[in-house]
PDB file of C-alpha atoms and ligand atoms in Angstrom:
ATOM      1  CA  UNK H   1      -9.694  38.230 -56.172  1.00 44.00           C
ATOM      2  CA  UNK H   2     -12.543  40.451 -57.160  1.00 51.00           C
ATOM      3  CA  UNK H   3     -16.142  40.588 -56.043  1.00 53.00           C
ATOM      4  CA  UNK H   4     -19.252  40.812 -58.156  1.00 50.00           C
ATOM      5  CA  UNK H   5     -22.233  42.520 -56.571  1.00 47.00           C
ATOM      6  CA  UNK H   6     -25.325  40.451 -57.120  1.00 43.00           C
ATOM      7  CA  UNK H   7     -28.077  42.834 -56.179  1.00 41.00           C
ATOM      8  CA  UNK H   8     -28.409  45.916 -58.331  1.00 41.00           C
ATOM      9  CA  UNK H   9     -30.562  48.819 -57.173  1.00 41.00           C
ATOM     10  CA  UNK H  10     -31.781  51.283 -59.768  1.00 41.00           C
ATOM     11  CA  UNK H  11     -31.206  54.779 -58.400  1.00 48.00           C
ATOM     12  CA  UNK H  12     -31.023  56.941 -61.552  1.00 52.00           C
ATOM     13  CA  UNK H  13     -33.330  59.956 -61.671  1.00 63.00           C
ATOM     14  CA  UNK H  14     -36.797  58.717 -62.599  1.00 60.00           C
ATOM     15  CA  UNK H  15     -37.551  61.345 -65.250  1.00 65.00           C
ATOM     16  CA  UNK H  16     -34.655  60.339 -67.527  1.00 69.00           C
ATOM     17  CA  UNK H  17     -36.769  57.405 -68.676  1.00 62.00           C
ATOM     18  CA  UNK H  18     -39.047  59.668 -70.728  1.00 65.00           C
ATOM     19  CA  UNK H  19     -36.298  61.085 -72.925  1.00 70.00           C
ATOM     20  CA  UNK H  20     -33.797  58.258 -72.750  1.00 69.00           C
ATOM     21  CA  UNK H  21     -35.598  54.914 -73.015  1.00 73.00           C
ATOM     22  CA  UNK H  22     -32.426  53.097 -72.152  1.00 75.00           C
ATOM     23  CA  UNK H  23     -32.650  54.504 -68.620  1.00 76.00           C
ATOM     24  CA  UNK H  24     -35.393  51.915 -68.123  1.00 79.00           C
ATOM     25  CA  UNK H  25     -32.959  49.067 -68.797  1.00 84.00           C
ATOM     26  CA  UNK H  26     -31.800  46.247 -66.613  1.00 89.00           C
ATOM     27  CA  UNK H  27     -28.156  47.205 -66.187  1.00 95.00           C
ATOM     28  CA  UNK H  28     -28.422  50.825 -65.075  1.00 95.00           C
ATOM     29  CA  UNK H  29     -25.738  52.577 -63.044  1.00 95.00           C
ATOM     30  CA  UNK H  30     -24.924  53.678 -60.451  1.00 96.00           C
ATOM     31  CA  UNK H  31     -25.893  51.036 -57.929  1.00 96.00           C
ATOM     32  CA  UNK H  32     -25.672  50.442 -54.217  1.00 96.00           C
ATOM     33  CA  UNK H  33     -23.069  47.756 -53.632  1.00 95.00           C
ATOM     34  CA  UNK H  34     -24.387  45.345 -51.046  1.00 95.00           C
ATOM     35  CA  UNK H  35     -21.128  43.858 -49.805  1.00 94.00           C
ATOM     36  CA  UNK H  36     -22.752  40.850 -48.141  1.00 92.00           C
ATOM     37  CA  UNK H  37     -24.264  39.838 -51.493  1.00 91.00           C
ATOM     38  CA  UNK H  38     -21.103  40.317 -53.555  1.00 90.00           C
ATOM     39  CA  UNK H  39     -19.564  37.061 -54.682  1.00 84.00           C
ATOM     40  CA  UNK H  40     -15.903  36.262 -55.042  1.00 77.00           C
ATOM     41  CA  UNK H  41     -14.561  36.331 -58.567  1.00 72.00           C
ATOM     42  CA  UNK H  42     -12.334  33.341 -57.998  1.00 74.00           C
ATOM     43  CA  UNK H  43      -9.458  33.150 -60.424  1.00 79.00           C
ATOM     44  CA  UNK H  44      -9.955  36.328 -62.457  1.00 84.00           C
ATOM     45  CA  UNK H  45      -6.745  37.494 -64.138  1.00 91.00           C
ATOM     46  CA  UNK H  46      -5.101  40.560 -62.630  1.00 94.00           C
ATOM     47  CA  UNK H  47      -6.305  43.991 -63.699  1.00 96.00           C
ATOM     48  CA  UNK H  48      -3.459  45.805 -65.451  1.00 97.00           C
ATOM     49  CA  UNK H  49      -3.092  49.451 -66.472  1.00 98.00           C
ATOM     50  CA  UNK H  50      -0.275  51.073 -68.368  1.00 97.00           C
ATOM     51  CA  UNK H  51      -0.785  54.814 -68.482  1.00 97.00           C
ATOM     52  CA  UNK H  52       1.242  57.299 -70.465  1.00 94.00           C
ATOM     53  CA  UNK H  53       2.591  60.186 -68.383  1.00 93.00           C
ATOM     54  CA  UNK H  54       4.371  62.620 -70.672  1.00 87.00           C
ATOM     55  CA  UNK H  55       1.787  63.763 -73.171  1.00 91.00           C
ATOM     56  CA  UNK H  56      -0.331  66.895 -73.462  1.00 91.00           C
ATOM     57  CA  UNK H  57      -3.584  66.788 -71.526  1.00 95.00           C
ATOM     58  CA  UNK H  58      -6.232  69.409 -71.078  1.00 96.00           C
ATOM     59  CA  UNK H  59      -8.933  70.015 -68.511  1.00 96.00           C
ATOM     60  CA  UNK H  60     -12.290  71.325 -69.686  1.00 95.00           C
ATOM     61  CA  UNK H  61     -15.427  72.650 -68.051  1.00 91.00           C
ATOM     62  CA  UNK H  62     -18.285  70.813 -69.781  1.00 88.00           C
ATOM     63  CA  UNK H  63     -20.867  72.856 -67.863  1.00 83.00           C
ATOM     64  CA  UNK H  64     -20.724  70.804 -64.679  1.00 78.00           C
ATOM     65  CA  UNK H  65     -17.694  69.555 -62.811  1.00 83.00           C
ATOM     66  CA  UNK H  66     -14.545  69.056 -64.929  1.00 93.00           C
ATOM     67  CA  UNK H  67     -13.125  66.550 -67.375  1.00 95.00           C
ATOM     68  CA  UNK H  68      -9.512  65.766 -68.273  1.00 97.00           C
ATOM     69  CA  UNK H  69      -9.113  64.651 -71.885  1.00 96.00           C
ATOM     70  CA  UNK H  70      -6.371  62.225 -72.799  1.00 94.00           C
ATOM     71  CA  UNK H  71      -6.303  63.654 -76.336  1.00 84.00           C
ATOM     72  CA  UNK H  72      -5.903  60.318 -78.099  1.00 83.00           C
ATOM     73  CA  UNK H  73      -2.671  59.178 -76.486  1.00 88.00           C
ATOM     74  CA  UNK H  74      -2.197  55.539 -75.612  1.00 89.00           C
ATOM     75  CA  UNK H  75      -3.004  54.571 -72.057  1.00 96.00           C
ATOM     76  CA  UNK H  76      -4.271  51.049 -71.627  1.00 97.00           C
ATOM     77  CA  UNK H  77      -6.382  48.985 -69.287  1.00 98.00           C
ATOM     78  CA  UNK H  78      -6.761  45.208 -69.598  1.00 98.00           C
ATOM     79  CA  UNK H  79      -7.315  42.024 -67.588  1.00 97.00           C
ATOM     80  CA  UNK H  80      -9.683  41.566 -64.655  1.00 96.00           C
ATOM     81  CA  UNK H  81     -13.241  41.256 -65.984  1.00 96.00           C
ATOM     82  CA  UNK H  82     -12.291  42.574 -69.447  1.00 97.00           C
ATOM     83  CA  UNK H  83     -11.485  39.263 -71.116  1.00 96.00           C
ATOM     84  CA  UNK H  84      -8.755  39.492 -73.732  1.00 96.00           C
ATOM     85  CA  UNK H  85      -9.747  42.960 -74.974  1.00 98.00           C
ATOM     86  CA  UNK H  86      -7.648  46.089 -74.539  1.00 98.00           C
ATOM     87  CA  UNK H  87      -9.332  49.316 -73.454  1.00 98.00           C
ATOM     88  CA  UNK H  88      -7.863  52.764 -73.985  1.00 98.00           C
ATOM     89  CA  UNK H  89      -8.233  55.700 -71.589  1.00 98.00           C
ATOM     90  CA  UNK H  90     -10.377  58.427 -73.167  1.00 98.00           C
ATOM     91  CA  UNK H  91     -11.028  60.886 -70.339  1.00 98.00           C
ATOM     92  CA  UNK H  92     -11.450  61.136 -66.602  1.00 97.00           C
ATOM     93  CA  UNK H  93     -13.817  63.249 -64.564  1.00 96.00           C
ATOM     94  CA  UNK H  94     -15.284  63.667 -61.100  1.00 93.00           C
ATOM     95  CA  UNK H  95     -18.706  63.747 -59.467  1.00 92.00           C
ATOM     96  CA  UNK H  96     -19.250  65.782 -56.303  1.00 87.00           C
ATOM     97  CA  UNK H  97     -22.288  66.446 -54.167  1.00 77.00           C
ATOM     98  CA  UNK H  98     -23.706  69.660 -52.830  1.00 66.00           C
ATOM     99  CA  UNK H  99     -23.096  68.383 -49.332  1.00 67.00           C
ATOM    100  CA  UNK H 100     -19.747  67.030 -48.280  1.00 64.00           C
ATOM    101  CA  UNK H 101     -20.027  63.273 -47.820  1.00 70.00           C
ATOM    102  CA  UNK H 102     -22.835  62.840 -50.328  1.00 81.00           C
ATOM    103  CA  UNK H 103     -21.214  63.238 -53.707  1.00 87.00           C
ATOM    104  CA  UNK H 104     -20.416  59.713 -54.843  1.00 93.00           C
ATOM    105  CA  UNK H 105     -22.584  58.003 -57.422  1.00 94.00           C
ATOM    106  CA  UNK H 106     -22.049  54.471 -56.201  1.00 96.00           C
ATOM    107  CA  UNK H 107     -22.824  53.763 -52.587  1.00 96.00           C
ATOM    108  CA  UNK H 108     -21.490  50.896 -50.490  1.00 96.00           C
ATOM    109  CA  UNK H 109     -24.012  49.284 -48.141  1.00 96.00           C
ATOM    110  CA  UNK H 110     -26.009  52.486 -48.441  1.00 95.00           C
ATOM    111  CA  UNK H 111     -23.074  54.733 -47.575  1.00 95.00           C
ATOM    112  CA  UNK H 112     -22.184  57.615 -49.906  1.00 94.00           C
ATOM    113  CA  UNK H 113     -18.731  59.155 -50.196  1.00 95.00           C
ATOM    114  CA  UNK H 114     -17.689  62.791 -50.794  1.00 93.00           C
ATOM    115  CA  UNK H 115     -17.000  62.300 -54.465  1.00 94.00           C
ATOM    116  CA  UNK H 116     -16.235  59.777 -57.151  1.00 96.00           C
ATOM    117  CA  UNK H 117     -13.574  59.828 -59.822  1.00 97.00           C
ATOM    118  CA  UNK H 118     -14.238  58.033 -63.132  1.00 98.00           C
ATOM    119  CA  UNK H 119     -11.558  56.950 -65.612  1.00 98.00           C
ATOM    120  CA  UNK H 120     -13.391  56.155 -68.856  1.00 98.00           C
ATOM    121  CA  UNK H 121     -11.827  53.607 -71.268  1.00 98.00           C
ATOM    122  CA  UNK H 122     -13.079  52.179 -74.571  1.00 98.00           C
ATOM    123  CA  UNK H 123     -12.596  48.807 -76.225  1.00 98.00           C
ATOM    124  CA  UNK H 124      -9.980  49.256 -78.981  1.00 98.00           C
ATOM    125  CA  UNK H 125      -9.819  45.536 -79.701  1.00 98.00           C
ATOM    126  CA  UNK H 126     -13.367  45.487 -81.073  1.00 98.00           C
ATOM    127  CA  UNK H 127     -14.292  49.048 -82.033  1.00 98.00           C
ATOM    128  CA  UNK H 128     -12.851  51.884 -84.126  1.00 97.00           C
ATOM    129  CA  UNK H 129     -13.789  54.909 -82.047  1.00 97.00           C
ATOM    130  CA  UNK H 130     -14.957  55.957 -78.621  1.00 97.00           C
ATOM    131  CA  UNK H 131     -18.342  56.889 -80.066  1.00 97.00           C
ATOM    132  CA  UNK H 132     -18.822  53.495 -81.665  1.00 98.00           C
ATOM    133  CA  UNK H 133     -17.738  51.674 -78.504  1.00 98.00           C
ATOM    134  CA  UNK H 134     -20.026  53.787 -76.303  1.00 98.00           C
ATOM    135  CA  UNK H 135     -23.042  52.121 -77.923  1.00 98.00           C
ATOM    136  CA  UNK H 136     -21.903  48.521 -77.436  1.00 98.00           C
ATOM    137  CA  UNK H 137     -22.490  46.254 -74.416  1.00 98.00           C
ATOM    138  CA  UNK H 138     -18.750  45.594 -74.056  1.00 98.00           C
ATOM    139  CA  UNK H 139     -17.674  48.978 -75.371  1.00 98.00           C
ATOM    140  CA  UNK H 140     -16.587  50.861 -72.248  1.00 98.00           C
ATOM    141  CA  UNK H 141     -14.779  50.139 -68.992  1.00 98.00           C
ATOM    142  CA  UNK H 142     -14.881  52.736 -66.235  1.00 98.00           C
ATOM    143  CA  UNK H 143     -12.614  52.639 -63.196  1.00 98.00           C
ATOM    144  CA  UNK H 144     -14.403  54.210 -60.238  1.00 98.00           C
ATOM    145  CA  UNK H 145     -12.540  55.658 -57.261  1.00 98.00           C
ATOM    146  CA  UNK H 146     -14.487  56.693 -54.154  1.00 97.00           C
ATOM    147  CA  UNK H 147     -13.196  59.905 -52.612  1.00 96.00           C
ATOM    148  CA  UNK H 148     -13.285  60.675 -48.897  1.00 94.00           C
ATOM    149  CA  UNK H 149     -12.043  63.632 -46.898  1.00 93.00           C
ATOM    150  CA  UNK H 150      -8.607  63.160 -45.376  1.00 95.00           C
ATOM    151  CA  UNK H 151      -5.174  64.197 -46.524  1.00 97.00           C
ATOM    152  CA  UNK H 152      -4.458  66.300 -49.586  1.00 97.00           C
ATOM    153  CA  UNK H 153      -4.191  64.434 -52.890  1.00 98.00           C
ATOM    154  CA  UNK H 154      -1.140  65.666 -54.815  1.00 97.00           C
ATOM    155  CA  UNK H 155      -2.087  64.332 -58.254  1.00 97.00           C
ATOM    156  CA  UNK H 156      -5.660  65.620 -58.054  1.00 97.00           C
ATOM    157  CA  UNK H 157      -4.270  68.964 -56.935  1.00 97.00           C
ATOM    158  CA  UNK H 158      -2.799  69.482 -60.400  1.00 97.00           C
ATOM    159  CA  UNK H 159      -6.423  69.676 -61.593  1.00 96.00           C
ATOM    160  CA  UNK H 160      -7.643  71.701 -58.623  1.00 95.00           C
ATOM    161  CA  UNK H 161      -4.962  74.338 -59.254  1.00 95.00           C
ATOM    162  CA  UNK H 162      -6.353  74.932 -62.745  1.00 95.00           C
ATOM    163  CA  UNK H 163     -10.002  75.242 -61.720  1.00 92.00           C
ATOM    164  CA  UNK H 164      -9.825  79.051 -61.434  1.00 90.00           C
ATOM    165  CA  UNK H 165      -8.967  79.145 -65.161  1.00 92.00           C
ATOM    166  CA  UNK H 166     -11.978  77.120 -66.343  1.00 91.00           C
ATOM    167  CA  UNK H 167     -14.833  78.769 -64.530  1.00 87.00           C
ATOM    168  CA  UNK H 168     -17.167  78.969 -67.506  1.00 88.00           C
ATOM    169  CA  UNK H 169     -18.751  76.290 -69.632  1.00 88.00           C
ATOM    170  CA  UNK H 170     -16.504  75.477 -72.587  1.00 92.00           C
ATOM    171  CA  UNK H 171     -13.323  76.815 -70.946  1.00 93.00           C
ATOM    172  CA  UNK H 172     -10.291  74.621 -71.490  1.00 95.00           C
ATOM    173  CA  UNK H 173      -6.649  74.784 -70.402  1.00 96.00           C
ATOM    174  CA  UNK H 174      -3.659  72.585 -71.103  1.00 96.00           C
ATOM    175  CA  UNK H 175      -1.578  71.252 -68.233  1.00 96.00           C
ATOM    176  CA  UNK H 176       1.984  72.536 -68.105  1.00 93.00           C
ATOM    177  CA  UNK H 177       3.133  69.611 -65.968  1.00 93.00           C
ATOM    178  CA  UNK H 178       2.946  65.842 -66.569  1.00 94.00           C
ATOM    179  CA  UNK H 179       0.087  63.891 -65.004  1.00 96.00           C
ATOM    180  CA  UNK H 180       0.031  60.233 -64.104  1.00 97.00           C
ATOM    181  CA  UNK H 181      -3.517  58.845 -63.898  1.00 97.00           C
ATOM    182  CA  UNK H 182      -2.142  55.789 -62.061  1.00 97.00           C
ATOM    183  CA  UNK H 183      -1.526  58.088 -59.087  1.00 98.00           C
ATOM    184  CA  UNK H 184      -5.283  58.604 -58.842  1.00 98.00           C
ATOM    185  CA  UNK H 185      -5.920  54.944 -58.013  1.00 98.00           C
ATOM    186  CA  UNK H 186      -5.820  53.443 -54.513  1.00 98.00           C
ATOM    187  CA  UNK H 187      -2.933  51.250 -53.372  1.00 96.00           C
ATOM    188  CA  UNK H 188      -5.031  48.124 -53.016  1.00 96.00           C
ATOM    189  CA  UNK H 189      -6.306  46.721 -56.311  1.00 93.00           C
ATOM    190  CA  UNK H 190      -9.340  44.886 -54.842  1.00 94.00           C
ATOM    191  CA  UNK H 191     -12.538  45.958 -56.584  1.00 95.00           C
ATOM    192  CA  UNK H 192     -16.190  45.228 -57.258  1.00 96.00           C
ATOM    193  CA  UNK H 193     -17.286  44.783 -60.845  1.00 96.00           C
ATOM    194  CA  UNK H 194     -20.633  44.536 -62.614  1.00 96.00           C
ATOM    195  CA  UNK H 195     -22.100  45.217 -66.080  1.00 97.00           C
ATOM    196  CA  UNK H 196     -23.738  48.643 -66.012  1.00 97.00           C
ATOM    197  CA  UNK H 197     -24.347  51.861 -67.882  1.00 97.00           C
ATOM    198  CA  UNK H 198     -23.306  55.464 -68.300  1.00 97.00           C
ATOM    199  CA  UNK H 199     -24.550  57.285 -65.203  1.00 95.00           C
ATOM    200  CA  UNK H 200     -25.843  60.266 -67.199  1.00 92.00           C
ATOM    201  CA  UNK H 201     -28.100  60.492 -70.265  1.00 93.00           C
ATOM    202  CA  UNK H 202     -28.221  58.706 -72.639  1.00 94.00           C
ATOM    203  CA  UNK H 203     -27.560  56.098 -69.902  1.00 94.00           C
ATOM    204  CA  UNK H 204     -26.315  53.611 -72.507  1.00 96.00           C
ATOM    205  CA  UNK H 205     -25.762  50.111 -71.128  1.00 96.00           C
ATOM    206  CA  UNK H 206     -22.211  49.875 -72.379  1.00 98.00           C
ATOM    207  CA  UNK H 207     -20.063  50.035 -69.259  1.00 98.00           C
ATOM    208  CA  UNK H 208     -18.161  47.354 -67.405  1.00 98.00           C
ATOM    209  CA  UNK H 209     -17.851  49.023 -64.008  1.00 98.00           C
ATOM    210  CA  UNK H 210     -14.770  48.389 -61.904  1.00 97.00           C
ATOM    211  CA  UNK H 211     -15.119  50.131 -58.554  1.00 97.00           C
ATOM    212  CA  UNK H 212     -12.144  50.065 -56.193  1.00 97.00           C
ATOM    213  CA  UNK H 213     -13.007  48.983 -52.668  1.00 96.00           C
ATOM    214  CA  UNK H 214     -10.424  51.218 -51.036  1.00 97.00           C
ATOM    215  CA  UNK H 215     -11.426  54.915 -51.058  1.00 97.00           C
ATOM    216  CA  UNK H 216      -8.817  57.557 -51.814  1.00 98.00           C
ATOM    217  CA  UNK H 217      -8.333  60.636 -49.633  1.00 97.00           C
ATOM    218  CA  UNK H 218      -8.659  64.238 -50.757  1.00 95.00           C
ATOM    219  CA  UNK H 219      -8.466  67.254 -48.470  1.00 95.00           C
ATOM    220  CA  UNK H 220     -11.492  69.196 -47.268  1.00 92.00           C
ATOM    221  CA  UNK H 221     -10.049  72.223 -49.086  1.00 92.00           C
ATOM    222  CA  UNK H 222      -9.852  70.263 -52.353  1.00 93.00           C
ATOM    223  CA  UNK H 223     -13.494  69.244 -51.991  1.00 90.00           C
ATOM    224  CA  UNK H 224     -14.460  72.812 -51.138  1.00 88.00           C
ATOM    225  CA  UNK H 225     -12.699  74.231 -54.207  1.00 88.00           C
ATOM    226  CA  UNK H 226     -14.380  71.679 -56.461  1.00 85.00           C
ATOM    227  CA  UNK H 227     -17.833  72.381 -55.051  1.00 78.00           C
ATOM    228  CA  UNK H 228     -17.371  76.105 -55.210  1.00 68.00           C
ATOM    229  CA  UNK H 229     -16.285  76.206 -58.850  1.00 64.00           C
ATOM    230  CA  UNK H 230     -18.545  73.768 -60.532  1.00 56.00           C
ATOM    231  CA  UNK H 231     -21.488  71.988 -59.155  1.00 48.00           C
ATOM    232  CA  UNK H 232     -23.573  74.644 -57.472  1.00 44.00           C
ATOM    233  CA  UNK H 233     -25.437  71.937 -55.658  1.00 38.00           C
ATOM    234  CA  UNK H 234     -26.064  69.850 -58.738  1.00 40.00           C
ATOM    235  CA  UNK H 235     -24.338  66.569 -59.341  1.00 38.00           C
ATOM    236  CA  UNK H 236     -24.562  65.548 -62.977  1.00 38.00           C
TER     237      UNK H 236
HETATM  238  C1  LIG Z   1     -19.980  62.967 -67.467  1.00 52.94           C
HETATM  239  O1  LIG Z   1     -20.219  61.572 -67.342  1.00 52.94           O
HETATM  240  C2  LIG Z   1     -19.027  63.280 -68.641  1.00 52.94           C
HETATM  241  C3  LIG Z   1     -19.453  62.543 -69.912  1.00 52.94           C
HETATM  242  C4  LIG Z   1     -19.685  61.078 -69.610  1.00 52.94           C
HETATM  243  C5  LIG Z   1     -20.726  60.951 -68.501  1.00 52.94           C
HETATM  244  O2  LIG Z   1     -21.192  63.605 -67.710  1.00 52.94           O
HETATM  245  O3  LIG Z   1     -17.708  62.931 -68.296  1.00 52.94           O
HETATM  246  O4  LIG Z   1     -18.460  62.591 -70.926  1.00 52.94           O
HETATM  247  C6  LIG Z   1     -18.307  63.718 -71.673  1.00 52.94           C
HETATM  248  C7  LIG Z   1     -17.648  63.515 -72.980  1.00 52.94           C
HETATM  249  O5  LIG Z   1     -18.655  64.804 -71.279  1.00 52.94           O
HETATM  250  O6  LIG Z   1     -20.210  60.435 -70.779  1.00 52.94           O
HETATM  251  C8  LIG Z   1     -20.032  59.158 -72.767  1.00 52.94           C
HETATM  252  C9  LIG Z   1     -19.403  59.651 -71.527  1.00 52.94           C
HETATM  253  O7  LIG Z   1     -18.264  59.335 -71.224  1.00 52.94           O
HETATM  254  C10 LIG Z   1     -21.039  59.489 -68.171  1.00 52.94           C
HETATM  255  O8  LIG Z   1     -19.850  58.818 -67.823  1.00 52.94           O
HETATM  256  S1  LIG Z   1     -19.832  57.972 -66.534  1.00 52.94           S
HETATM  257  O9  LIG Z   1     -20.821  56.930 -66.678  1.00 52.94           O
HETATM  258  O10 LIG Z   1     -18.471  57.515 -66.404  1.00 52.94           O
HETATM  259  N1  LIG Z   1     -20.225  58.868 -65.286  1.00 52.94           N
HETATM  260 ZN1  LIG Z   2     -18.828  59.695 -64.202  1.00 52.94          ZN
END
């Protein structure tokens, strides 16, 4: 079963509205999930992912945080709230805060987490490219994973180990070991879902958000290394 949050709070930075009119829209992300107002999804089909493991991936420094590009290989997400369409994994990235415990974009009953991982997929059933899909109301599906401090995360550590090599904007390195994005997801599949937007400009209202209820643990050292290399107190 999945839950749909009913009340949506607009928390995006107020000034984005001037440059990006869409930031004034009615399905802006992120939101605070008010668990008492979330409704049960009833008989939604199961959410299914099938991710490729053995293909070349790279991690880049886009000028804030990091992003792992899937480089066009086939990794699929379907089911759940996505109807009959198939979505393909494009990239995944993380958001961290300047203060440990405040980095997540979504909050749950007002509570923030240390960070938030986003796996960005686009609708290949209806659109021809990521760029085209990113402008459509059913174009993107993002899996959100809340990160909290606890034990070390082995899969995420493959990224953390490369951070020293991408310290400057535009730097990019290729992984020398296979990665499995499925290892980034929590064990329990229960999630909240709602129609929302990109969380950064241009804030396009093209994202079906699927936020896992169970947070995933990363070590304090992993959070520290992420904060120290990229965000400098800014969470983009
Ligand atoms: C991050 O979040 C980046 C952006 C991403 C944006 O700023 O990962 O992607 C690139 C290519 O740098 O924007 C269009 C897009 O994926 C918003 O994505 S998010 O809503 O999942 N946070
Ligand atoms: Zn994101």
